[in-house]
Amino acid sequence: MVDKNKTKAQLISQMEELRQRIARMEASEAECRREVESLRQNEDRYRDIVRRAKLGIYRIRFEEIPRLIEVNDVMCEGTGYTEAELLSMNAFELLSTDEDRAHFAERMKKVHAGEPVSRNVDYRIRRKDGTNLWATLDIVLLIEDGSPYGAQVIAYETTERKNAEETLRESEERYRSLFENTGTATFLVEEDMIISKVNAKCEELSGYSRE
């Protein structure tokens, strides 16, 4: 959460730090995805790491209600469920909100209709203790006789990045509020000496619109 008593200078410093932190986390997640993709090219090695990977890896089968049919240890550790508990659940039961469940249902509808869906998707996952985590899912459809029958899923926990993004958003909103309501004419000048932003007081005193 953003401290409402922070000055503009403190907020600018916080936002820059958050942007750098988010960029580092995104780069780390991208590198992890590249490593997994390279392993997918070698099926024997890929199967060998499924059980001991530091990523949540699972398979689902597209029945009337999609069900989990295989999970690795990290899935159990991350969610708090045992392997037996996870294998008794359907995919909807792992999702935290109605919004996420509706999104998943819409994706399944498109898959069965042969329509394209994005390979990566973000969901909020419900742990056994009732708390939530954010995960980015990297999904590869399993095809048989030309039709999808299931999916291989790799789950990257992204809770820390999502929280950082939310804090950045709140900081930016707080900064915009301070900028607009400071009571003095304020404007920002870029390195090329072009004015990029002015507040309402600046418009009022100058007689020019911000456009």
PDB file of C-alpha atoms in Angstrom:
ATOM      1  CA  MET A   1       0.000   0.000   0.000  1.00  0.00           C
ATOM      2  CA  VAL A   2       1.100   3.577  -0.658  1.00  0.00           C
ATOM      3  CA  ASP A   3       1.836   5.938   2.245  1.00  0.00           C
ATOM      4  CA  LYS A   4      -0.359   8.983   1.566  1.00  0.00           C
ATOM      5  CA  ASN A   5       2.088  11.214   3.453  1.00  0.00           C
ATOM      6  CA  LYS A   6       4.940  10.660   1.012  1.00  0.00           C
ATOM      7  CA  THR A   7       6.200  13.656  -0.945  1.00  0.00           C
ATOM      8  CA  LYS A   8       6.317  13.821  -4.730  1.00  0.00           C
ATOM      9  CA  ALA A   9      10.074  13.225  -4.691  1.00  0.00           C
ATOM     10  CA  GLN A  10       9.644  10.149  -2.498  1.00  0.00           C
ATOM     11  CA  LEU A  11       6.867   8.826  -4.744  1.00  0.00           C
ATOM     12  CA  ILE A  12       8.973   9.333  -7.877  1.00  0.00           C
ATOM     13  CA  SER A  13      11.859   7.465  -6.243  1.00  0.00           C
ATOM     14  CA  GLN A  14       9.529   4.657  -5.131  1.00  0.00           C
ATOM     15  CA  MET A  15       7.977   4.336  -8.591  1.00  0.00           C
ATOM     16  CA  GLU A  16      11.384   4.108 -10.269  1.00  0.00           C
ATOM     17  CA  GLU A  17      12.492   1.452  -7.789  1.00  0.00           C
ATOM     18  CA  LEU A  18       9.275  -0.508  -8.369  1.00  0.00           C
ATOM     19  CA  ARG A  19       9.650  -0.302 -12.162  1.00  0.00           C
ATOM     20  CA  GLN A  20      13.190  -1.666 -11.932  1.00  0.00           C
ATOM     21  CA  ARG A  21      12.065  -4.428  -9.564  1.00  0.00           C
ATOM     22  CA  ILE A  22       9.205  -5.443 -11.872  1.00  0.00           C
ATOM     23  CA  ALA A  23      11.547  -5.431 -14.881  1.00  0.00           C
ATOM     24  CA  ARG A  24      13.974  -7.754 -13.059  1.00  0.00           C
ATOM     25  CA  MET A  25      11.164 -10.163 -12.122  1.00  0.00           C
ATOM     26  CA  GLU A  26       9.785 -10.164 -15.683  1.00  0.00           C
ATOM     27  CA  ALA A  27      13.284 -10.892 -17.060  1.00  0.00           C
ATOM     28  CA  SER A  28      13.700 -13.767 -14.608  1.00  0.00           C
ATOM     29  CA  GLU A  29      10.302 -15.226 -15.548  1.00  0.00           C
ATOM     30  CA  ALA A  30      11.136 -14.928 -19.266  1.00  0.00           C
ATOM     31  CA  GLU A  31      14.464 -16.731 -18.785  1.00  0.00           C
ATOM     32  CA  CYS A  32      12.706 -19.497 -16.860  1.00  0.00           C
ATOM     33  CA  ARG A  33      10.191 -19.922 -19.688  1.00  0.00           C
ATOM     34  CA  ARG A  34      13.010 -20.177 -22.251  1.00  0.00           C
ATOM     35  CA  GLU A  35      14.729 -22.888 -20.216  1.00  0.00           C
ATOM     36  CA  VAL A  36      11.532 -24.910 -19.913  1.00  0.00           C
ATOM     37  CA  GLU A  37      10.841 -24.566 -23.640  1.00  0.00           C
ATOM     38  CA  SER A  38      14.302 -25.908 -24.457  1.00  0.00           C
ATOM     39  CA  LEU A  39      13.682 -28.878 -22.165  1.00  0.00           C
ATOM     40  CA  ARG A  40      10.404 -29.575 -23.933  1.00  0.00           C
ATOM     41  CA  GLN A  41      12.454 -30.346 -27.025  1.00  0.00           C
ATOM     42  CA  ASN A  42      13.886 -33.359 -25.207  1.00  0.00           C
ATOM     43  CA  GLU A  43      10.942 -35.436 -23.968  1.00  0.00           C
ATOM     44  CA  ASP A  44      13.057 -37.785 -21.828  1.00  0.00           C
ATOM     45  CA  ARG A  45      14.752 -34.958 -19.955  1.00  0.00           C
ATOM     46  CA  TYR A  46      11.459 -33.115 -19.664  1.00  0.00           C
ATOM     47  CA  ARG A  47       9.710 -36.043 -18.007  1.00  0.00           C
ATOM     48  CA  ASP A  48      12.661 -36.474 -15.682  1.00  0.00           C
ATOM     49  CA  ILE A  49      12.430 -32.926 -14.310  1.00  0.00           C
ATOM     50  CA  VAL A  50       8.650 -32.835 -13.925  1.00  0.00           C
ATOM     51  CA  ARG A  51       8.788 -34.384 -10.476  1.00  0.00           C
ATOM     52  CA  ARG A  52      11.700 -32.310  -9.168  1.00  0.00           C
ATOM     53  CA  ALA A  53      11.320 -28.975 -10.929  1.00  0.00           C
ATOM     54  CA  LYS A  54      11.032 -25.734  -8.953  1.00  0.00           C
ATOM     55  CA  LEU A  55       7.946 -24.892 -11.001  1.00  0.00           C
ATOM     56  CA  GLY A  56       4.397 -26.077 -10.620  1.00  0.00           C
ATOM     57  CA  ILE A  57       3.781 -28.557 -13.430  1.00  0.00           C
ATOM     58  CA  TYR A  58       0.546 -30.408 -14.038  1.00  0.00           C
ATOM     59  CA  ARG A  59      -1.678 -31.948 -16.670  1.00  0.00           C
ATOM     60  CA  ILE A  60      -5.396 -31.656 -17.078  1.00  0.00           C
ATOM     61  CA  ARG A  61      -7.794 -33.716 -19.156  1.00  0.00           C
ATOM     62  CA  PHE A  62     -10.685 -32.020 -20.924  1.00  0.00           C
ATOM     63  CA  GLU A  63     -13.634 -33.998 -19.667  1.00  0.00           C
ATOM     64  CA  GLU A  64     -17.084 -32.484 -19.120  1.00  0.00           C
ATOM     65  CA  ILE A  65     -15.353 -30.641 -16.281  1.00  0.00           C
ATOM     66  CA  PRO A  66     -11.547 -30.426 -16.810  1.00  0.00           C
ATOM     67  CA  ARG A  67      -9.711 -32.476 -14.175  1.00  0.00           C
ATOM     68  CA  LEU A  68      -6.125 -32.654 -12.962  1.00  0.00           C
ATOM     69  CA  ILE A  69      -4.520 -35.987 -13.869  1.00  0.00           C
ATOM     70  CA  GLU A  70      -0.882 -35.359 -12.953  1.00  0.00           C
ATOM     71  CA  VAL A  71       0.862 -32.894 -10.609  1.00  0.00           C
ATOM     72  CA  ASN A  72       4.412 -32.457  -9.388  1.00  0.00           C
ATOM     73  CA  ASP A  73       5.621 -31.853  -5.840  1.00  0.00           C
ATOM     74  CA  VAL A  74       5.841 -28.067  -6.257  1.00  0.00           C
ATOM     75  CA  MET A  75       2.125 -27.928  -7.043  1.00  0.00           C
ATOM     76  CA  CYS A  76       1.452 -29.653  -3.739  1.00  0.00           C
ATOM     77  CA  GLU A  77       3.849 -27.430  -1.797  1.00  0.00           C
ATOM     78  CA  GLY A  78       2.579 -24.232  -3.392  1.00  0.00           C
ATOM     79  CA  THR A  79      -1.120 -24.926  -2.895  1.00  0.00           C
ATOM     80  CA  GLY A  80      -0.972 -26.870   0.369  1.00  0.00           C
ATOM     81  CA  TYR A  81      -2.939 -29.787  -1.076  1.00  0.00           C
ATOM     82  CA  THR A  82      -1.675 -33.355  -1.186  1.00  0.00           C
ATOM     83  CA  GLU A  83      -1.245 -35.060  -4.540  1.00  0.00           C
ATOM     84  CA  ALA A  84      -4.337 -37.174  -3.878  1.00  0.00           C
ATOM     85  CA  GLU A  85      -6.379 -34.075  -3.049  1.00  0.00           C
ATOM     86  CA  LEU A  86      -5.295 -32.275  -6.210  1.00  0.00           C
ATOM     87  CA  LEU A  87      -6.053 -35.297  -8.386  1.00  0.00           C
ATOM     88  CA  SER A  88      -9.565 -35.417  -6.928  1.00  0.00           C
ATOM     89  CA  MET A  89     -10.213 -31.777  -7.887  1.00  0.00           C
ATOM     90  CA  ASN A  90     -11.340 -30.167 -11.104  1.00  0.00           C
ATOM     91  CA  ALA A  91      -9.564 -27.166 -12.575  1.00  0.00           C
ATOM     92  CA  PHE A  92     -12.303 -24.725 -11.533  1.00  0.00           C
ATOM     93  CA  GLU A  93     -11.825 -25.597  -7.852  1.00  0.00           C
ATOM     94  CA  LEU A  94      -8.270 -24.248  -7.900  1.00  0.00           C
ATOM     95  CA  LEU A  95      -9.344 -20.807  -9.107  1.00  0.00           C
ATOM     96  CA  SER A  96     -10.024 -18.142  -6.482  1.00  0.00           C
ATOM     97  CA  THR A  97     -12.638 -15.852  -7.997  1.00  0.00           C
ATOM     98  CA  ASP A  98     -15.758 -15.968 -10.155  1.00  0.00           C
ATOM     99  CA  GLU A  99     -13.931 -13.723 -12.615  1.00  0.00           C
ATOM    100  CA  ASP A 100     -11.112 -16.258 -13.012  1.00  0.00           C
ATOM    101  CA  ARG A 101     -13.544 -19.160 -13.346  1.00  0.00           C
ATOM    102  CA  ALA A 102     -15.546 -17.299 -16.003  1.00  0.00           C
ATOM    103  CA  HIS A 103     -12.340 -16.506 -17.880  1.00  0.00           C
ATOM    104  CA  PHE A 104     -11.270 -20.155 -17.751  1.00  0.00           C
ATOM    105  CA  ALA A 105     -14.695 -21.311 -18.962  1.00  0.00           C
ATOM    106  CA  GLU A 106     -14.520 -18.872 -21.882  1.00  0.00           C
ATOM    107  CA  ARG A 107     -11.066 -20.148 -22.857  1.00  0.00           C
ATOM    108  CA  MET A 108     -12.306 -23.752 -22.731  1.00  0.00           C
ATOM    109  CA  LYS A 109     -15.238 -22.821 -24.942  1.00  0.00           C
ATOM    110  CA  LYS A 110     -12.862 -21.358 -27.513  1.00  0.00           C
ATOM    111  CA  VAL A 111     -10.541 -24.379 -27.351  1.00  0.00           C
ATOM    112  CA  HIS A 112     -13.395 -26.794 -28.046  1.00  0.00           C
ATOM    113  CA  ALA A 113     -14.597 -24.569 -30.894  1.00  0.00           C
ATOM    114  CA  GLY A 114     -11.148 -24.656 -32.463  1.00  0.00           C
ATOM    115  CA  GLU A 115     -10.566 -20.960 -31.844  1.00  0.00           C
ATOM    116  CA  PRO A 116      -7.084 -19.689 -30.907  1.00  0.00           C
ATOM    117  CA  VAL A 117      -6.316 -18.777 -27.280  1.00  0.00           C
ATOM    118  CA  SER A 118      -3.194 -17.206 -25.819  1.00  0.00           C
ATOM    119  CA  ARG A 119      -0.569 -19.598 -24.538  1.00  0.00           C
ATOM    120  CA  ASN A 120       0.021 -17.601 -21.348  1.00  0.00           C
ATOM    121  CA  VAL A 121      -2.685 -16.524 -18.924  1.00  0.00           C
ATOM    122  CA  ASP A 122      -2.772 -15.135 -15.359  1.00  0.00           C
ATOM    123  CA  TYR A 123      -5.045 -16.599 -12.682  1.00  0.00           C
ATOM    124  CA  ARG A 124      -5.513 -16.255  -8.946  1.00  0.00           C
ATOM    125  CA  ILE A 125      -5.071 -19.673  -7.334  1.00  0.00           C
ATOM    126  CA  ARG A 126      -6.729 -20.680  -4.075  1.00  0.00           C
ATOM    127  CA  ARG A 127      -4.500 -22.430  -1.545  1.00  0.00           C
ATOM    128  CA  LYS A 128      -5.875 -25.017   0.842  1.00  0.00           C
ATOM    129  CA  ASP A 129      -5.618 -22.555   3.749  1.00  0.00           C
ATOM    130  CA  GLY A 130      -7.886 -20.102   1.905  1.00  0.00           C
ATOM    131  CA  THR A 131      -5.180 -17.621   0.898  1.00  0.00           C
ATOM    132  CA  ASN A 132      -4.556 -16.732  -2.740  1.00  0.00           C
ATOM    133  CA  LEU A 133      -1.531 -16.576  -4.995  1.00  0.00           C
ATOM    134  CA  TRP A 134      -1.061 -15.211  -8.500  1.00  0.00           C
ATOM    135  CA  ALA A 135       0.269 -17.563 -11.167  1.00  0.00           C
ATOM    136  CA  THR A 136       1.114 -17.160 -14.830  1.00  0.00           C
ATOM    137  CA  LEU A 137       0.271 -20.385 -16.653  1.00  0.00           C
ATOM    138  CA  ASP A 138       2.198 -21.525 -19.717  1.00  0.00           C
ATOM    139  CA  ILE A 139      -0.228 -23.876 -21.462  1.00  0.00           C
ATOM    140  CA  VAL A 140       0.469 -26.366 -24.237  1.00  0.00           C
ATOM    141  CA  LEU A 141      -2.554 -28.190 -25.618  1.00  0.00           C
ATOM    142  CA  LEU A 142      -2.356 -31.971 -25.978  1.00  0.00           C
ATOM    143  CA  ILE A 143      -3.720 -33.075 -29.341  1.00  0.00           C
ATOM    144  CA  GLU A 144      -5.042 -36.476 -30.403  1.00  0.00           C
ATOM    145  CA  ASP A 145      -6.560 -37.179 -33.822  1.00  0.00           C
ATOM    146  CA  GLY A 146      -6.556 -33.471 -34.516  1.00  0.00           C
ATOM    147  CA  SER A 147      -8.540 -32.509 -31.409  1.00  0.00           C
ATOM    148  CA  PRO A 148      -7.363 -31.184 -28.025  1.00  0.00           C
ATOM    149  CA  TYR A 149      -7.952 -33.648 -25.196  1.00  0.00           C
ATOM    150  CA  GLY A 150      -5.995 -31.959 -22.444  1.00  0.00           C
ATOM    151  CA  ALA A 151      -3.146 -29.622 -21.595  1.00  0.00           C
ATOM    152  CA  GLN A 152       0.326 -29.607 -20.107  1.00  0.00           C
ATOM    153  CA  VAL A 153       0.633 -26.600 -17.789  1.00  0.00           C
ATOM    154  CA  ILE A 154       3.619 -24.930 -16.167  1.00  0.00           C
ATOM    155  CA  ALA A 155       2.717 -22.501 -13.390  1.00  0.00           C
ATOM    156  CA  TYR A 156       5.025 -19.633 -12.462  1.00  0.00           C
ATOM    157  CA  GLU A 157       4.075 -17.957  -9.200  1.00  0.00           C
ATOM    158  CA  THR A 158       3.939 -14.214  -9.858  1.00  0.00           C
ATOM    159  CA  THR A 159       2.409 -12.962  -6.592  1.00  0.00           C
ATOM    160  CA  GLU A 160       5.393 -10.760  -5.768  1.00  0.00           C
ATOM    161  CA  ARG A 161       5.388  -9.130  -9.206  1.00  0.00           C
ATOM    162  CA  LYS A 162       1.625  -8.601  -9.141  1.00  0.00           C
ATOM    163  CA  ASN A 163       1.874  -6.976  -5.701  1.00  0.00           C
ATOM    164  CA  ALA A 164       4.703  -4.737  -6.931  1.00  0.00           C
ATOM    165  CA  GLU A 165       2.641  -3.732  -9.970  1.00  0.00           C
ATOM    166  CA  GLU A 166      -0.309  -2.877  -7.734  1.00  0.00           C
ATOM    167  CA  THR A 167       1.912  -0.790  -5.455  1.00  0.00           C
ATOM    168  CA  LEU A 168       3.309   0.989  -8.519  1.00  0.00           C
ATOM    169  CA  ARG A 169      -0.197   1.699  -9.789  1.00  0.00           C
ATOM    170  CA  GLU A 170      -1.186   3.164  -6.408  1.00  0.00           C
ATOM    171  CA  SER A 171       2.001   5.258  -6.341  1.00  0.00           C
ATOM    172  CA  GLU A 172       1.302   6.609  -9.814  1.00  0.00           C
ATOM    173  CA  GLU A 173      -2.261   7.502  -8.844  1.00  0.00           C
ATOM    174  CA  ARG A 174      -1.013   9.235  -5.700  1.00  0.00           C
ATOM    175  CA  TYR A 175       1.591  11.148  -7.709  1.00  0.00           C
ATOM    176  CA  ARG A 176      -0.998  12.248 -10.286  1.00  0.00           C
ATOM    177  CA  SER A 177      -3.225  13.491  -7.467  1.00  0.00           C
ATOM    178  CA  LEU A 178      -0.376  15.462  -5.882  1.00  0.00           C
ATOM    179  CA  PHE A 179       0.656  16.855  -9.263  1.00  0.00           C
ATOM    180  CA  GLU A 180      -2.842  18.075 -10.103  1.00  0.00           C
ATOM    181  CA  ASN A 181      -3.775  19.370  -6.658  1.00  0.00           C
ATOM    182  CA  THR A 182      -0.531  20.921  -5.483  1.00  0.00           C
ATOM    183  CA  GLY A 183      -2.043  24.436  -5.670  1.00  0.00           C
ATOM    184  CA  THR A 184       0.868  25.813  -7.705  1.00  0.00           C
ATOM    185  CA  ALA A 185       1.543  25.836 -11.437  1.00  0.00           C
ATOM    186  CA  THR A 186       3.631  22.739 -12.166  1.00  0.00           C
ATOM    187  CA  PHE A 187       5.009  21.299 -15.377  1.00  0.00           C
ATOM    188  CA  LEU A 188       7.497  18.615 -16.412  1.00  0.00           C
ATOM    189  CA  VAL A 189      10.237  19.223 -18.982  1.00  0.00           C
ATOM    190  CA  GLU A 190      11.930  16.267 -20.686  1.00  0.00           C
ATOM    191  CA  GLU A 191      15.633  16.055 -21.573  1.00  0.00           C
ATOM    192  CA  ASP A 192      14.868  17.408 -25.060  1.00  0.00           C
ATOM    193  CA  MET A 193      13.322  20.480 -23.372  1.00  0.00           C
ATOM    194  CA  ILE A 194       9.810  19.557 -24.486  1.00  0.00           C
ATOM    195  CA  ILE A 195       7.090  20.084 -21.872  1.00  0.00           C
ATOM    196  CA  SER A 196       5.476  16.673 -21.379  1.00  0.00           C
ATOM    197  CA  LYS A 197       3.002  17.349 -18.592  1.00  0.00           C
ATOM    198  CA  VAL A 198       1.254  20.348 -16.997  1.00  0.00           C
ATOM    199  CA  ASN A 199      -1.309  20.597 -14.243  1.00  0.00           C
ATOM    200  CA  ALA A 200      -4.609  22.497 -14.162  1.00  0.00           C
ATOM    201  CA  LYS A 201      -3.110  25.447 -12.245  1.00  0.00           C
ATOM    202  CA  CYS A 202      -0.503  25.877 -14.958  1.00  0.00           C
ATOM    203  CA  GLU A 203      -3.248  25.942 -17.593  1.00  0.00           C
ATOM    204  CA  GLU A 204      -5.169  28.512 -15.580  1.00  0.00           C
ATOM    205  CA  LEU A 205      -2.226  30.910 -15.137  1.00  0.00           C
ATOM    206  CA  SER A 206      -0.772  30.525 -18.632  1.00  0.00           C
ATOM    207  CA  GLY A 207      -4.046  30.637 -20.514  1.00  0.00           C
ATOM    208  CA  TYR A 208      -2.945  27.669 -22.626  1.00  0.00           C
ATOM    209  CA  SER A 209      -4.561  24.225 -22.629  1.00  0.00           C
ATOM    210  CA  ARG A 210      -2.318  21.269 -21.867  1.00  0.00           C
ATOM    211  CA  GLU A 211      -2.788  20.039 -25.474  1.00  0.00           C
TER     212      GLU A 211
END
